[in-house]
Coordinates of C-alpha atoms in Angstrom, one line a residue:
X1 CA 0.0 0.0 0.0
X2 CA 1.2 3.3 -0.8
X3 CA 2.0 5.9 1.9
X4 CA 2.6 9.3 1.9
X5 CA 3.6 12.2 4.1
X6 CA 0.0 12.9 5.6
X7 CA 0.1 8.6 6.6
X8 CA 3.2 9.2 8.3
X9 CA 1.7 11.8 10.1
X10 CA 2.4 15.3 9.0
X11 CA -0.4 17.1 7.3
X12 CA 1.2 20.0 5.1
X13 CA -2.4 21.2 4.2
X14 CA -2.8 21.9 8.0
X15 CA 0.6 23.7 7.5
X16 CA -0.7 26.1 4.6
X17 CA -3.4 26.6 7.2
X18 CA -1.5 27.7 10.2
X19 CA 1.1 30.0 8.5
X20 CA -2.4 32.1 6.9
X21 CA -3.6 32.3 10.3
X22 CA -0.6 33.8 11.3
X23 CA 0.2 35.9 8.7
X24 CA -2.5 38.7 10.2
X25 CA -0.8 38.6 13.6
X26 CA 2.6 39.0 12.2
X27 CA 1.2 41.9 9.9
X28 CA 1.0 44.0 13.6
X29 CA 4.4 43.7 14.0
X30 CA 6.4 45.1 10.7
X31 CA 7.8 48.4 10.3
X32 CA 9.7 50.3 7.8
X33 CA 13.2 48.1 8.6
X34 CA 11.5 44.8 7.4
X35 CA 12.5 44.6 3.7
X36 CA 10.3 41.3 2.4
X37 CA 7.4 39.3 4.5
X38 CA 7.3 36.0 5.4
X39 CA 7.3 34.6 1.7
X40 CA 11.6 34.2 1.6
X41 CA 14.3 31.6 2.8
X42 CA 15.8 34.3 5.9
X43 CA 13.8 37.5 7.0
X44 CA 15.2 40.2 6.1
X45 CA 15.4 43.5 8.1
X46 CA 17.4 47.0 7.3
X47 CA 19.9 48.0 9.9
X48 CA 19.0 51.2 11.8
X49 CA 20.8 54.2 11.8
X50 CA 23.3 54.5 15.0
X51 CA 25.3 56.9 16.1
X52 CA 29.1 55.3 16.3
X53 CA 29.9 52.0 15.8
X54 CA 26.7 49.3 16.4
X55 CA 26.9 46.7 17.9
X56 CA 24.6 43.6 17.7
X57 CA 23.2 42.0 20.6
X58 CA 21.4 38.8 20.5
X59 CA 19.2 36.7 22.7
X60 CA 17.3 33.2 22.5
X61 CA 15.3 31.6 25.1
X62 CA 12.2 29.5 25.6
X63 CA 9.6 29.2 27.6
X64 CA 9.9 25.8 29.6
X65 CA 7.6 23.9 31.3
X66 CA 5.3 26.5 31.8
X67 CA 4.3 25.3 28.4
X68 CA 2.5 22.5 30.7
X69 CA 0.1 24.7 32.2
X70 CA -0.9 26.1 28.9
X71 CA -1.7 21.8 28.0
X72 CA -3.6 21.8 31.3
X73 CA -5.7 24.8 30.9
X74 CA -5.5 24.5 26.8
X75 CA -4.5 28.4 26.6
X76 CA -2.3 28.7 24.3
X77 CA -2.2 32.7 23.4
X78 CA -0.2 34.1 26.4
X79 CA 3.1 31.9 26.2
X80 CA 3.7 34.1 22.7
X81 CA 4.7 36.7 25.4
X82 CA 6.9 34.8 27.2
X83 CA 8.9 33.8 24.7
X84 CA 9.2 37.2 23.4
X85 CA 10.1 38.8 27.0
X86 CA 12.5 36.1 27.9
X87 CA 14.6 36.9 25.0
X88 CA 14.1 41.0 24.2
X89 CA 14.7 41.2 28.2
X90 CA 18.0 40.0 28.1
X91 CA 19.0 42.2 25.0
X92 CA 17.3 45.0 27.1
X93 CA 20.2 44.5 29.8
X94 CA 23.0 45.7 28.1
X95 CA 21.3 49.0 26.2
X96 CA 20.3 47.5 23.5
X97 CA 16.8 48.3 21.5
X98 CA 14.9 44.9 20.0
X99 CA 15.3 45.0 16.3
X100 CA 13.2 41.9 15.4
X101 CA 12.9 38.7 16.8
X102 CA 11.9 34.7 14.7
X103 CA 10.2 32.2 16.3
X104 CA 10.3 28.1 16.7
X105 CA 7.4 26.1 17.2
X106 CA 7.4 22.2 17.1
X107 CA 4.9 19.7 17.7
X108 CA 3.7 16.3 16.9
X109 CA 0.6 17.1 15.4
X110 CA -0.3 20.4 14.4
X111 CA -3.4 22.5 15.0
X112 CA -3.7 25.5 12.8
X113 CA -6.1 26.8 16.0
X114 CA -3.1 26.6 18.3
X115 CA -0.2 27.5 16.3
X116 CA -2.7 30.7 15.5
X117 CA -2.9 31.3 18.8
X118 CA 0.8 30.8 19.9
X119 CA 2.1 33.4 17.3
X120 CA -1.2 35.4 18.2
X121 CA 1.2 35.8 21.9
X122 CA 4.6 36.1 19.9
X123 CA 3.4 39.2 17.5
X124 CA 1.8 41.0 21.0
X125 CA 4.8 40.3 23.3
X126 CA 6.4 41.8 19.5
X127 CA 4.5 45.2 19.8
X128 CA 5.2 45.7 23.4
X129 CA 8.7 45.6 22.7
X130 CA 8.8 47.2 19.5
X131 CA 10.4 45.1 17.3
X132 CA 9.2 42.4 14.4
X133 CA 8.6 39.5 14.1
X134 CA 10.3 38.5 10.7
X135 CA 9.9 34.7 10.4
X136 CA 10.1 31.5 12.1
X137 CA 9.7 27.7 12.1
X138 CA 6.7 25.3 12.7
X139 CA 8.2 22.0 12.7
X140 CA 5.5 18.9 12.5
X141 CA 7.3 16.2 14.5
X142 CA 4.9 13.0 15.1
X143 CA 6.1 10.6 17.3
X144 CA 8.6 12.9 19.5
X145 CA 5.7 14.9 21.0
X146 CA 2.7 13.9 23.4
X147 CA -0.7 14.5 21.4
X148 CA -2.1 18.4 21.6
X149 CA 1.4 19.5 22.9
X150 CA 4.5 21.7 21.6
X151 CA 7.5 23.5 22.3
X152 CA 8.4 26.7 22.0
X153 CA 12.1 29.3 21.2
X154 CA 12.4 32.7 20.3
X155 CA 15.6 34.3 19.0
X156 CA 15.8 38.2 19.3
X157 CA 18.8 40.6 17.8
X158 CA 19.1 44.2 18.7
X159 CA 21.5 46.8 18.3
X160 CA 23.2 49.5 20.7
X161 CA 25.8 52.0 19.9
X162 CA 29.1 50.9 21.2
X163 CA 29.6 53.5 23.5
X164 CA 26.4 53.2 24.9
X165 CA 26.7 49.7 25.6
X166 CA 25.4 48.7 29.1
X167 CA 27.5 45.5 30.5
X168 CA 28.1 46.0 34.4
X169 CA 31.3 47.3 34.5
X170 CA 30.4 50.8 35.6
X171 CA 28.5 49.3 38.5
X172 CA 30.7 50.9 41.5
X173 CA 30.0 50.7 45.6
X174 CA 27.7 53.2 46.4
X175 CA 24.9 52.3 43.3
X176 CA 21.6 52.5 44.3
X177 CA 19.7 49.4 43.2
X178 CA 16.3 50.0 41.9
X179 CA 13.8 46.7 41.5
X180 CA 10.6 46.7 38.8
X181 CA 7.8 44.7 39.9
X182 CA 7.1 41.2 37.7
X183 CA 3.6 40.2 36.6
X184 CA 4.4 37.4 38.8
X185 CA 6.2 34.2 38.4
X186 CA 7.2 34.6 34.5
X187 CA 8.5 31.9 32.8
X188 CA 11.2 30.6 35.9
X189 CA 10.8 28.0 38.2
X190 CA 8.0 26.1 36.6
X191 CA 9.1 22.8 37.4
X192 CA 9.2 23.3 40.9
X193 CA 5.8 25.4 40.6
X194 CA 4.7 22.6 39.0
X195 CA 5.8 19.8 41.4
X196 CA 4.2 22.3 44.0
X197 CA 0.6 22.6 42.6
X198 CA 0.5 19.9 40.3
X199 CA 1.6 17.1 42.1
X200 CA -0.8 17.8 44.6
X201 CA -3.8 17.6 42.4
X202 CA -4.4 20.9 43.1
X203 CA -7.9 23.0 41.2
X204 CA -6.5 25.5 38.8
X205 CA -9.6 26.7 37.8
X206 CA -11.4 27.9 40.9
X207 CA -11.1 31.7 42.0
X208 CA -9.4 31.8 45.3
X209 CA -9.0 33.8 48.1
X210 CA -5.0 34.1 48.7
X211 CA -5.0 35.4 44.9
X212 CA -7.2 37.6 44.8
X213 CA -10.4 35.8 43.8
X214 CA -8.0 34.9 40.6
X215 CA -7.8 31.0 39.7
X216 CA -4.6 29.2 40.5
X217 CA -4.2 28.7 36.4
X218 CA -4.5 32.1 35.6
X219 CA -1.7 33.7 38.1
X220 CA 0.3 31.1 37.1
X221 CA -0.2 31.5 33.4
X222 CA 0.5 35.6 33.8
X223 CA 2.6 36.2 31.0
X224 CA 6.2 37.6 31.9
X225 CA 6.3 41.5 31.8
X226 CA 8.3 43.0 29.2
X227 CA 10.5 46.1 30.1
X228 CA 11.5 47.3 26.7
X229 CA 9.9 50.5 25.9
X230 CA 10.5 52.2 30.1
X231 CA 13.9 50.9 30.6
X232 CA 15.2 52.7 26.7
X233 CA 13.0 56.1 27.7
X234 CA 15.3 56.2 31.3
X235 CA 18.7 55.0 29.8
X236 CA 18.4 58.4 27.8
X237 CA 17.7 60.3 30.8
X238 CA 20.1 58.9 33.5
X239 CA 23.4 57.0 33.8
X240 CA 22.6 53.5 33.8
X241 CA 25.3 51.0 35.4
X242 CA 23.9 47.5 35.2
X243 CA 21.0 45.6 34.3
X244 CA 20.0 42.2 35.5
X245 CA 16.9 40.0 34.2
X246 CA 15.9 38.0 36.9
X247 CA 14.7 34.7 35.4
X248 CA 16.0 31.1 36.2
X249 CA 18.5 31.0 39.5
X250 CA 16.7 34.0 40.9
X251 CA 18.4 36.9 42.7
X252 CA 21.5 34.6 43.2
X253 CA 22.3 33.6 39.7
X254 CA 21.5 37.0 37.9
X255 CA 22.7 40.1 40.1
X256 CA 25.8 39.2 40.6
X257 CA 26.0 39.1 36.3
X258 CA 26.3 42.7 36.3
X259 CA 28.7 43.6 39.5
X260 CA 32.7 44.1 38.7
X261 CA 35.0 41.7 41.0
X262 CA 34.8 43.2 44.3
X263 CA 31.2 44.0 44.4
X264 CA 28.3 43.1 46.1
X265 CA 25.0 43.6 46.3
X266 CA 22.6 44.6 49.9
X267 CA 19.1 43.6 49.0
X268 CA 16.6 45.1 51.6
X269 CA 14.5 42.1 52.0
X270 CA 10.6 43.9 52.7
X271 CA 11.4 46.4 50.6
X272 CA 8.8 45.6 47.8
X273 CA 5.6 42.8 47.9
X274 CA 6.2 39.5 46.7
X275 CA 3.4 38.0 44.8
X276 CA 0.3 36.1 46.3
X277 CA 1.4 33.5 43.8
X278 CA 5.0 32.8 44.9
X279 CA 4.1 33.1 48.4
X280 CA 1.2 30.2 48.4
X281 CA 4.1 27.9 46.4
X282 CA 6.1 28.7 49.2
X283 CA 3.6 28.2 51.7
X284 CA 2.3 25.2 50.2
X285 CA 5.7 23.6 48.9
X286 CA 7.6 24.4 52.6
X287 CA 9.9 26.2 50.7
X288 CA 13.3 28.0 52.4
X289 CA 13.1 32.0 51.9
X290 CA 16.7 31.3 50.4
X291 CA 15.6 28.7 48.0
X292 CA 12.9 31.2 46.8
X293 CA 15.1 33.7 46.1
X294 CA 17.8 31.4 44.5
X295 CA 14.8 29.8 42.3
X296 CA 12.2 32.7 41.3
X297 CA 12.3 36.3 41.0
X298 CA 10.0 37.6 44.4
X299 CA 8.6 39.9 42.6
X300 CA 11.1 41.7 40.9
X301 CA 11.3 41.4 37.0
X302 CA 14.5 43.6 36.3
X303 CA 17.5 45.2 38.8
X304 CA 19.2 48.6 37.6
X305 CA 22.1 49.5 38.9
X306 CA 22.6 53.7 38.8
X307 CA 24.5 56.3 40.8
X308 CA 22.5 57.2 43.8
X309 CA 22.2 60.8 43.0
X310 CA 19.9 59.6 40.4
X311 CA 17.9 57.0 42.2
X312 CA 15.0 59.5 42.7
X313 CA 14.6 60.9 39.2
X314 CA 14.9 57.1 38.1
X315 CA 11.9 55.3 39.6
X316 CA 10.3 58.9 38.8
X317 CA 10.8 58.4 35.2
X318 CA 10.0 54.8 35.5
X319 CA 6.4 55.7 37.3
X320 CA 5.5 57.8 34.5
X321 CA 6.5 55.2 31.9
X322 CA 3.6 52.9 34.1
X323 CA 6.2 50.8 35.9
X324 CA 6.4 50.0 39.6
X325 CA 9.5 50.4 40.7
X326 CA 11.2 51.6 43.8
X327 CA 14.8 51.0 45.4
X328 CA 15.5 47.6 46.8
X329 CA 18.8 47.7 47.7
X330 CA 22.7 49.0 47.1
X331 CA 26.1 48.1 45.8
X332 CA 28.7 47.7 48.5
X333 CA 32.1 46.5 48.8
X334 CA 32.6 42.7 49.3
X335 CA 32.7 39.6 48.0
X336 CA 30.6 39.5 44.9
X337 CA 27.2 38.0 45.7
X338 CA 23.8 39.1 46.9
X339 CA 23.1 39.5 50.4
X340 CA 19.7 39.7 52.0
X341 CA 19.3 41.8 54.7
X342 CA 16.2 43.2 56.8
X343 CA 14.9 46.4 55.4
X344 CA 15.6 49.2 57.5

């Protein structure tokens, strides 16, 4: 009997499908800097004008196993963002401006529905950052993947001038460290989340009472905030040191990133409010305070290092841009590291 490609299991009619649904989605993100759509081999995108030498910074990231709570809950049009801010974040940390960004999508079996509804979340978590999405990859994989689920990369480039280039080694004792709230968990720590509240059984559906009347699916599926457009209007207003994303390793793993040899950093613990939703995983999972800052981000999204005769106008500027941010902390002499201390 003869076979073909739809008998082994990949339906290229479906493809056809999902990349029309998308096209409308990626449509919101393009600007004048995208020469071609998504009809070519590579996307291709114009570089911008930069004063000085540019230089190119790059990111890629995934989402993880949150992607398992979007299977639970079959939402599939918020982890778009994630992917996005997981990757534009981190070319946000060292000055850089998201130029455009290509996504990865693979599955076993492939919905047009869903894949609509996944690049649906790319293009938006696209906007917020300003920057387009110029391609990507939907790879129909049967076999490697359980039925109705997928996995999920983004890979961003931006561009800073050279001398504007942001990589820590301005940071000097003395810095004021100013914290910006997350929408929550983001895209970190999900297995343990997930070993938490899953293993248990636990409803995600219900509203309850230590979120907020929100369901334990939805805080948990709050996509990751992106930072993009506040944290480019301050670096042109003040003198910005340092930048840390804090994503997977928590305050532990990502501060330290951006402090010279030397350094330090004093974070005033009480300072800011965790979220409800990190603090019933903690409550529930008996987790150590120091294993929830070495594993999720408390509450704060992104650290800026700045001189502290700036710190005011800072989270000023930041305010008006619609962030919440305030100072958590200082740079101090010491072994480099992050050090918790009571809030005075």
């Amino acid at each position: 009997m003869a076979i073909d490609y739809k008998a082994a299991g990949v339906d290229v009619e479906a493809g056809y499908e999902a990349v029309e649904r998308m096209q409308k989605h990626v449509a919101r993100t393009t600007n004048d800097a995208v020469l071609k759509g998504m009809a070519n081999f590579g996307g291709l995108f114009r570089m911008p004008d930069i004063a000085g030498e540019a230089v190119l910074v790059a990111g890629t990231d995934g989402v993880g196993t949150k992607l398992k709570l979007a299977f639970a809950l079959d939402k599939h049009d918020t982890v778009g963002i994630d992917c996005v801010a997981m990757c534009v974040n981190d070319v946000l940390c060292h000055g850089a401006k998201p130029l455009f960004f290509l996504d990865y999508i693979a599955t076993g079996h492939l919905r047009p529905d869903q894949a609509e509804a996944i690049v649906a979340g790319v293009a938006e978590g696209c906007v917020q950052a300003g920057c387009a999405l110029i391609g990507g990859e939907t790879a129909e994989m049967p076999g490697f993947y359980a039925a109705q689920e997928y996995d999920l990369a983004g890979f961003c480039v931006g561009a800073v001038g050279r001398e504007a280039l942001i990589d820590g080694r301005a940071v000097r004792e003395g810095d004021a460290l100013i914290g910006l709230t997350s929408s929550g968990a983001h895209s970190n720590g999900f297995s343990l989340l997930r070993k938490i509240f899953l293993g248990q059984g636990v409803d995600l559906v219900s509203p309850r009472e230590a979120l907020a009347g929100r369901s334990l699916g939805g805080a948990l599926l709050e996509p990751t905030r992106i930072y993009v457009k506040p944290v480019l209007a301050l670096i042109e207003k003040v003198a910005v040191h340092g930048i840390a994303h804090i994503t997977g390793g928590g305050f532990f793993e990502n501060i330290p990133r951006i402090l010279p040899e030397g350094m330090r950093a004093e974070i005033a613990l009480g300072s800011w409010d965790v979220p409800p939703i990190l603090r019933l995983a903690q409550e529930m999972g008996g987790v150590q305070e120091n294993d929830m800052f070495g594993t999720f981000n408390m509450g704060i999204g992104l650290v800026i290092a700045l001189p502290e005769d700036q710190a005011e106008a800072a989270i000023a500027l930041l305010r008006e841009e619609g962030e919440k941010a305030m100072r958590i902390g200082r740079v101090a002499a010491g072994e480099r590291g992050v050090e918790l201390c009571p809030c005075p």
